[in-house]
Amino acid sequence: MNNTYALMMILVIAGVTILLRFLPFMIFGEKRKTPDYVMWLGSVLPYAIMGMLVVYCLKGVSISSTPYGIPELISCILVIGLTVWKRNTLLSIGLGTICYMILVQFVF
């Protein structure tokens, strides 16, 4: 793959990304009201995506063999507790991931 091909690929990918980011603003400009279903999707989708990520992360956990899902359970409890306590999703996910990695690497 030569440099021209790589540059063209990067430019096309950047152009499509920019188009997708600005498309809602072009469709629903200042003069048009955003439809109710788009507003509803904006309020519901973040929770649905987080739920799908939890299912995806926990789908391979085996509770019938060692360590019986204990590191995952401890990390999930930590994430839920930090989210309720601090109301900071980034902090909760970051510390939950660090906790899980420490438990898997050094404890279990």
Tab-separated table of N, CA and C in Angstrom:
chain	number	residue	atom	x	y	z
A	1	MET	N	0.858	-1.174	0.000
A	1	MET	CA	0.000	0.000	0.000
A	1	MET	C	0.901	1.233	0.000
A	2	ASN	N	0.718	2.086	-0.972
A	2	ASN	CA	1.569	3.269	-1.040
A	2	ASN	C	0.965	4.419	-0.244
A	3	ASN	N	1.735	5.480	-0.133
A	3	ASN	CA	1.325	6.617	0.694
A	3	ASN	C	0.119	7.352	0.121
A	4	THR	N	0.005	7.414	-1.194
A	4	THR	CA	-1.130	8.109	-1.808
A	4	THR	C	-2.435	7.387	-1.484
A	5	TYR	N	-2.411	6.076	-1.581
A	5	TYR	CA	-3.604	5.286	-1.261
A	5	TYR	C	-3.991	5.460	0.210
A	6	ALA	N	-3.016	5.432	1.091
A	6	ALA	CA	-3.290	5.600	2.523
A	6	ALA	C	-3.858	6.993	2.806
A	7	LEU	N	-3.295	8.006	2.169
A	7	LEU	CA	-3.780	9.376	2.365
A	7	LEU	C	-5.207	9.520	1.851
A	8	MET	N	-5.498	8.961	0.692
A	8	MET	CA	-6.857	9.021	0.139
A	8	MET	C	-7.852	8.306	1.049
A	9	MET	N	-7.442	7.163	1.610
A	9	MET	CA	-8.311	6.423	2.517
A	9	MET	C	-8.599	7.247	3.766
A	10	ILE	N	-7.584	7.870	4.313
A	10	ILE	CA	-7.765	8.694	5.509
A	10	ILE	C	-8.682	9.871	5.215
A	11	LEU	N	-8.512	10.510	4.070
A	11	LEU	CA	-9.356	11.645	3.704
A	11	LEU	C	-10.817	11.229	3.515
A	12	VAL	N	-11.054	10.087	2.893
A	12	VAL	CA	-12.428	9.605	2.712
A	12	VAL	C	-13.059	9.281	4.061
A	13	ILE	N	-12.324	8.604	4.921
A	13	ILE	CA	-12.847	8.256	6.249
A	13	ILE	C	-13.136	9.523	7.043
A	14	ALA	N	-12.241	10.500	7.002
A	14	ALA	CA	-12.458	11.761	7.711
A	14	ALA	C	-13.671	12.496	7.150
A	15	GLY	N	-13.821	12.510	5.818
A	15	GLY	CA	-14.966	13.176	5.207
A	15	GLY	C	-16.293	12.551	5.604
A	16	VAL	N	-16.355	11.219	5.596
A	16	VAL	CA	-17.587	10.533	5.991
A	16	VAL	C	-17.887	10.793	7.462
A	17	THR	N	-16.868	10.777	8.305
A	17	THR	CA	-17.067	11.048	9.734
A	17	THR	C	-17.606	12.453	9.947
A	18	ILE	N	-17.021	13.432	9.267
A	18	ILE	CA	-17.485	14.816	9.401
A	18	ILE	C	-18.922	14.946	8.902
A	19	LEU	N	-19.224	14.314	7.765
A	19	LEU	CA	-20.579	14.362	7.227
A	19	LEU	C	-21.584	13.780	8.218
A	20	LEU	N	-21.248	12.633	8.819
A	20	LEU	CA	-22.168	12.019	9.778
A	20	LEU	C	-22.350	12.869	11.027
A	21	ARG	N	-21.321	13.586	11.419
A	21	ARG	CA	-21.434	14.454	12.601
A	21	ARG	C	-22.291	15.689	12.322
A	22	PHE	N	-22.194	16.248	11.118
A	22	PHE	CA	-22.915	17.480	10.795
A	22	PHE	C	-24.288	17.238	10.181
A	23	LEU	N	-24.581	16.008	9.753
A	23	LEU	CA	-25.844	15.705	9.112
A	23	LEU	C	-27.064	16.061	9.962
A	24	PRO	N	-27.098	15.738	11.250
A	24	PRO	CA	-28.270	16.139	12.048
A	24	PRO	C	-28.462	17.652	12.097
A	25	PHE	N	-27.376	18.404	12.125
A	25	PHE	CA	-27.502	19.853	12.157
A	25	PHE	C	-27.994	20.395	10.821
A	26	MET	N	-27.624	19.721	9.738
A	26	MET	CA	-28.106	20.140	8.422
A	26	MET	C	-29.585	19.785	8.244
A	27	ILE	N	-29.997	18.635	8.753
A	27	ILE	CA	-31.388	18.207	8.616
A	27	ILE	C	-32.296	18.998	9.551
A	28	PHE	N	-31.894	19.073	10.827
A	28	PHE	CA	-32.705	19.773	11.820
A	28	PHE	C	-32.024	21.084	12.160
A	29	GLY	N	-32.018	22.000	11.257
A	29	GLY	CA	-31.374	23.289	11.476
A	29	GLY	C	-32.117	24.116	12.505
A	30	GLU	N	-31.748	25.361	12.614
A	30	GLU	CA	-32.361	26.242	13.605
A	30	GLU	C	-33.840	26.480	13.327
A	31	LYS	N	-34.236	26.439	12.061
A	31	LYS	CA	-35.606	26.781	11.708
A	31	LYS	C	-36.570	25.617	11.873
A	32	ARG	N	-36.056	24.391	11.895
A	32	ARG	CA	-36.928	23.226	12.027
A	32	ARG	C	-36.861	22.674	13.439
A	33	LYS	N	-38.000	22.226	13.942
A	33	LYS	CA	-38.063	21.626	15.276
A	33	LYS	C	-37.647	20.154	15.178
A	34	THR	N	-36.835	19.704	16.124
A	34	THR	CA	-36.419	18.308	16.163
A	34	THR	C	-37.635	17.440	16.479
A	35	PRO	N	-37.868	16.387	15.702
A	35	PRO	CA	-39.038	15.527	15.957
A	35	PRO	C	-38.972	14.877	17.339
A	36	ASP	N	-40.146	14.592	17.866
A	36	ASP	CA	-40.236	14.016	19.211
A	36	ASP	C	-39.557	12.656	19.303
A	37	TYR	N	-39.652	11.845	18.242
A	37	TYR	CA	-39.034	10.517	18.310
A	37	TYR	C	-37.508	10.614	18.364
A	38	VAL	N	-36.927	11.630	17.743
A	38	VAL	CA	-35.480	11.815	17.826
A	38	VAL	C	-35.089	12.239	19.246
A	39	MET	N	-35.876	13.095	19.852
A	39	MET	CA	-35.622	13.494	21.241
A	39	MET	C	-35.771	12.294	22.176
A	40	TRP	N	-36.777	11.449	21.914
A	40	TRP	CA	-36.978	10.252	22.740
A	40	TRP	C	-35.799	9.304	22.598
A	41	LEU	N	-35.336	9.097	21.364
A	41	LEU	CA	-34.171	8.234	21.152
A	41	LEU	C	-32.943	8.786	21.873
A	42	GLY	N	-32.786	10.099	21.861
A	42	GLY	CA	-31.649	10.708	22.551
A	42	GLY	C	-31.685	10.492	24.052
A	43	SER	N	-32.874	10.333	24.606
A	43	SER	CA	-32.969	10.114	26.053
A	43	SER	C	-32.899	8.638	26.431
A	44	VAL	N	-33.229	7.735	25.500
A	44	VAL	CA	-33.309	6.308	25.818
A	44	VAL	C	-32.056	5.539	25.394
A	45	LEU	N	-31.463	5.890	24.268
A	45	LEU	CA	-30.359	5.104	23.718
A	45	LEU	C	-29.129	4.992	24.623
A	46	PRO	N	-28.713	6.031	25.344
A	46	PRO	CA	-27.540	5.839	26.205
A	46	PRO	C	-27.716	4.701	27.219
A	47	TYR	N	-28.889	4.595	27.805
A	47	TYR	CA	-29.134	3.521	28.775
A	47	TYR	C	-29.187	2.165	28.087
A	48	ALA	N	-29.764	2.110	26.907
A	48	ALA	CA	-29.837	0.852	26.161
A	48	ALA	C	-28.439	0.388	25.751
A	49	ILE	N	-27.605	1.315	25.337
A	49	ILE	CA	-26.237	0.962	24.940
A	49	ILE	C	-25.449	0.462	26.149
A	50	MET	N	-25.598	1.110	27.293
A	50	MET	CA	-24.903	0.654	28.498
A	50	MET	C	-25.380	-0.749	28.885
A	51	GLY	N	-26.673	-1.010	28.778
A	51	GLY	CA	-27.189	-2.341	29.072
A	51	GLY	C	-26.622	-3.396	28.139
A	52	MET	N	-26.525	-3.069	26.853
A	52	MET	CA	-25.947	-4.013	25.894
A	52	MET	C	-24.472	-4.257	26.193
A	53	LEU	N	-23.747	-3.225	26.609
A	53	LEU	CA	-22.340	-3.410	26.952
A	53	LEU	C	-22.171	-4.306	28.176
A	54	VAL	N	-23.044	-4.169	29.152
A	54	VAL	CA	-22.981	-5.026	30.346
A	54	VAL	C	-23.232	-6.476	29.945
A	55	VAL	N	-24.249	-6.718	29.135
A	55	VAL	CA	-24.544	-8.079	28.678
A	55	VAL	C	-23.368	-8.644	27.896
A	56	TYR	N	-22.787	-7.834	27.008
A	56	TYR	CA	-21.658	-8.288	26.202
A	56	TYR	C	-20.455	-8.631	27.083
A	57	CYS	N	-20.196	-7.806	28.097
A	57	CYS	CA	-19.031	-8.046	28.960
A	57	CYS	C	-19.218	-9.264	29.856
A	58	LEU	N	-20.429	-9.555	30.237
A	58	LEU	CA	-20.663	-10.653	31.172
A	58	LEU	C	-21.112	-11.940	30.492
A	59	LYS	N	-21.193	-11.979	29.160
A	59	LYS	CA	-21.716	-13.163	28.469
A	59	LYS	C	-20.817	-14.378	28.594
A	60	GLY	N	-19.520	-14.199	28.783
A	60	GLY	CA	-18.609	-15.323	28.852
A	60	GLY	C	-18.257	-15.761	30.265
A	61	VAL	N	-18.921	-15.223	31.251
A	61	VAL	CA	-18.611	-15.551	32.643
A	61	VAL	C	-19.164	-16.935	32.970
A	62	SER	N	-18.303	-17.776	33.510
A	62	SER	CA	-18.715	-19.124	33.891
A	62	SER	C	-18.833	-19.195	35.413
A	63	ILE	N	-20.053	-19.451	35.885
A	63	ILE	CA	-20.251	-19.558	37.332
A	63	ILE	C	-20.086	-21.001	37.809
A	64	SER	N	-19.764	-21.909	36.874
A	64	SER	CA	-19.598	-23.316	37.258
A	64	SER	C	-18.139	-23.737	37.384
A	65	SER	N	-17.216	-22.829	37.078
A	65	SER	CA	-15.795	-23.164	37.211
A	65	SER	C	-15.070	-21.997	37.874
A	66	THR	N	-13.902	-22.301	38.387
A	66	THR	CA	-13.113	-21.300	39.103
A	66	THR	C	-12.817	-20.124	38.203
A	67	PRO	N	-12.907	-18.914	38.619
A	67	PRO	CA	-13.208	-18.312	39.919
A	67	PRO	C	-14.677	-18.007	40.146
A	68	TYR	N	-15.574	-18.689	39.426
A	68	TYR	CA	-17.018	-18.622	39.644
A	68	TYR	C	-17.625	-17.233	39.419
A	69	GLY	N	-16.978	-16.396	38.641
A	69	GLY	CA	-17.513	-15.071	38.348
A	69	GLY	C	-17.331	-14.062	39.469
A	70	ILE	N	-16.504	-14.396	40.442
A	70	ILE	CA	-16.303	-13.503	41.591
A	70	ILE	C	-15.634	-12.190	41.193
A	71	PRO	N	-14.580	-12.181	40.348
A	71	PRO	CA	-13.992	-10.891	39.964
A	71	PRO	C	-14.996	-9.991	39.229
A	72	GLU	N	-15.819	-10.576	38.372
A	72	GLU	CA	-16.820	-9.802	37.654
A	72	GLU	C	-17.867	-9.237	38.609
A	73	LEU	N	-18.285	-10.060	39.561
A	73	LEU	CA	-19.290	-9.618	40.530
A	73	LEU	C	-18.755	-8.467	41.386
A	74	ILE	N	-17.543	-8.606	41.883
A	74	ILE	CA	-16.946	-7.544	42.713
A	74	ILE	C	-16.807	-6.260	41.904
A	75	SER	N	-16.354	-6.371	40.661
A	75	SER	CA	-16.179	-5.187	39.827
A	75	SER	C	-17.510	-4.528	39.493
A	76	CYS	N	-18.529	-5.333	39.219
A	76	CYS	CA	-19.856	-4.772	38.935
A	76	CYS	C	-20.426	-4.052	40.154
A	77	ILE	N	-20.253	-4.638	41.318
A	77	ILE	CA	-20.724	-3.986	42.542
A	77	ILE	C	-19.991	-2.665	42.748
A	78	LEU	N	-18.679	-2.658	42.491
A	78	LEU	CA	-17.904	-1.422	42.617
A	78	LEU	C	-18.402	-0.357	41.641
A	79	VAL	N	-18.646	-0.750	40.392
A	79	VAL	CA	-19.117	0.212	39.389
A	79	VAL	C	-20.484	0.769	39.782
A	80	ILE	N	-21.388	-0.091	40.201
A	80	ILE	CA	-22.723	0.368	40.603
A	80	ILE	C	-22.628	1.282	41.818
A	81	GLY	N	-21.826	0.887	42.808
A	81	GLY	CA	-21.680	1.707	44.008
A	81	GLY	C	-21.076	3.076	43.715
A	82	LEU	N	-20.032	3.113	42.902
A	82	LEU	CA	-19.419	4.399	42.559
A	82	LEU	C	-20.350	5.276	41.732
A	83	THR	N	-21.127	4.648	40.849
A	83	THR	CA	-22.067	5.432	40.042
A	83	THR	C	-23.135	6.062	40.909
A	84	VAL	N	-23.659	5.295	41.859
A	84	VAL	CA	-24.681	5.833	42.758
A	84	VAL	C	-24.089	6.896	43.674
A	85	TRP	N	-22.868	6.664	44.157
A	85	TRP	CA	-22.251	7.578	45.112
A	85	TRP	C	-21.735	8.850	44.455
A	86	LYS	N	-20.945	8.722	43.416
A	86	LYS	CA	-20.282	9.888	42.818
A	86	LYS	C	-21.008	10.458	41.602
A	87	ARG	N	-21.902	9.695	40.985
A	87	ARG	CA	-22.606	10.129	39.767
A	87	ARG	C	-21.635	10.490	38.642
A	88	ASN	N	-20.546	9.714	38.530
A	88	ASN	CA	-19.540	9.957	37.508
A	88	ASN	C	-19.285	8.639	36.779
A	89	THR	N	-19.828	8.529	35.582
A	89	THR	CA	-19.743	7.282	34.833
A	89	THR	C	-18.306	6.939	34.460
A	90	LEU	N	-17.552	7.930	34.018
A	90	LEU	CA	-16.169	7.684	33.608
A	90	LEU	C	-15.332	7.168	34.779
A	91	LEU	N	-15.479	7.769	35.935
A	91	LEU	CA	-14.765	7.318	37.129
A	91	LEU	C	-15.181	5.889	37.494
A	92	SER	N	-16.468	5.613	37.437
A	92	SER	CA	-16.972	4.289	37.799
A	92	SER	C	-16.432	3.206	36.876
A	93	ILE	N	-16.508	3.446	35.578
A	93	ILE	CA	-16.042	2.448	34.622
A	93	ILE	C	-14.529	2.282	34.708
A	94	GLY	N	-13.805	3.380	34.855
A	94	GLY	CA	-12.345	3.306	34.954
A	94	GLY	C	-11.893	2.521	36.178
A	95	LEU	N	-12.438	2.854	37.338
A	95	LEU	CA	-12.039	2.145	38.559
A	95	LEU	C	-12.531	0.697	38.563
A	96	GLY	N	-13.709	0.455	37.981
A	96	GLY	CA	-14.204	-0.919	37.866
A	96	GLY	C	-13.299	-1.773	36.989
A	97	THR	N	-12.814	-1.192	35.892
A	97	THR	CA	-11.894	-1.914	35.008
A	97	THR	C	-10.571	-2.190	35.706
A	98	ILE	N	-10.043	-1.194	36.399
A	98	ILE	CA	-8.786	-1.376	37.140
A	98	ILE	C	-8.954	-2.447	38.220
A	99	CYS	N	-10.068	-2.402	38.936
A	99	CYS	CA	-10.344	-3.408	39.969
A	99	CYS	C	-10.407	-4.801	39.359
A	100	TYR	N	-11.104	-4.929	38.238
A	100	TYR	CA	-11.219	-6.236	37.581
A	100	TYR	C	-9.857	-6.757	37.149
A	101	MET	N	-9.049	-5.904	36.554
A	101	MET	CA	-7.723	-6.330	36.080
A	101	MET	C	-6.828	-6.747	37.255
A	102	ILE	N	-6.881	-6.020	38.341
A	102	ILE	CA	-6.086	-6.378	39.525
A	102	ILE	C	-6.565	-7.727	40.078
A	103	LEU	N	-7.883	-7.910	40.171
A	103	LEU	CA	-8.399	-9.181	40.686
A	103	LEU	C	-8.020	-10.352	39.789
A	104	VAL	N	-8.110	-10.193	38.500
A	104	VAL	CA	-7.803	-11.289	37.577
A	104	VAL	C	-6.323	-11.585	37.532
A	105	GLN	N	-5.496	-10.548	37.560
A	105	GLN	CA	-4.052	-10.741	37.415
A	105	GLN	C	-3.368	-11.203	38.698
A	106	PHE	N	-3.813	-10.682	39.834
A	106	PHE	CA	-3.067	-10.932	41.080
A	106	PHE	C	-3.819	-11.744	42.131
A	107	VAL	N	-5.131	-11.760	42.111
A	107	VAL	CA	-5.864	-12.431	43.187
A	107	VAL	C	-6.399	-13.793	42.734
A	108	PHE	N	-7.074	-13.851	41.615
A	108	PHE	CA	-7.708	-15.107	41.184
A	108	PHE	C	-6.912	-15.776	40.123
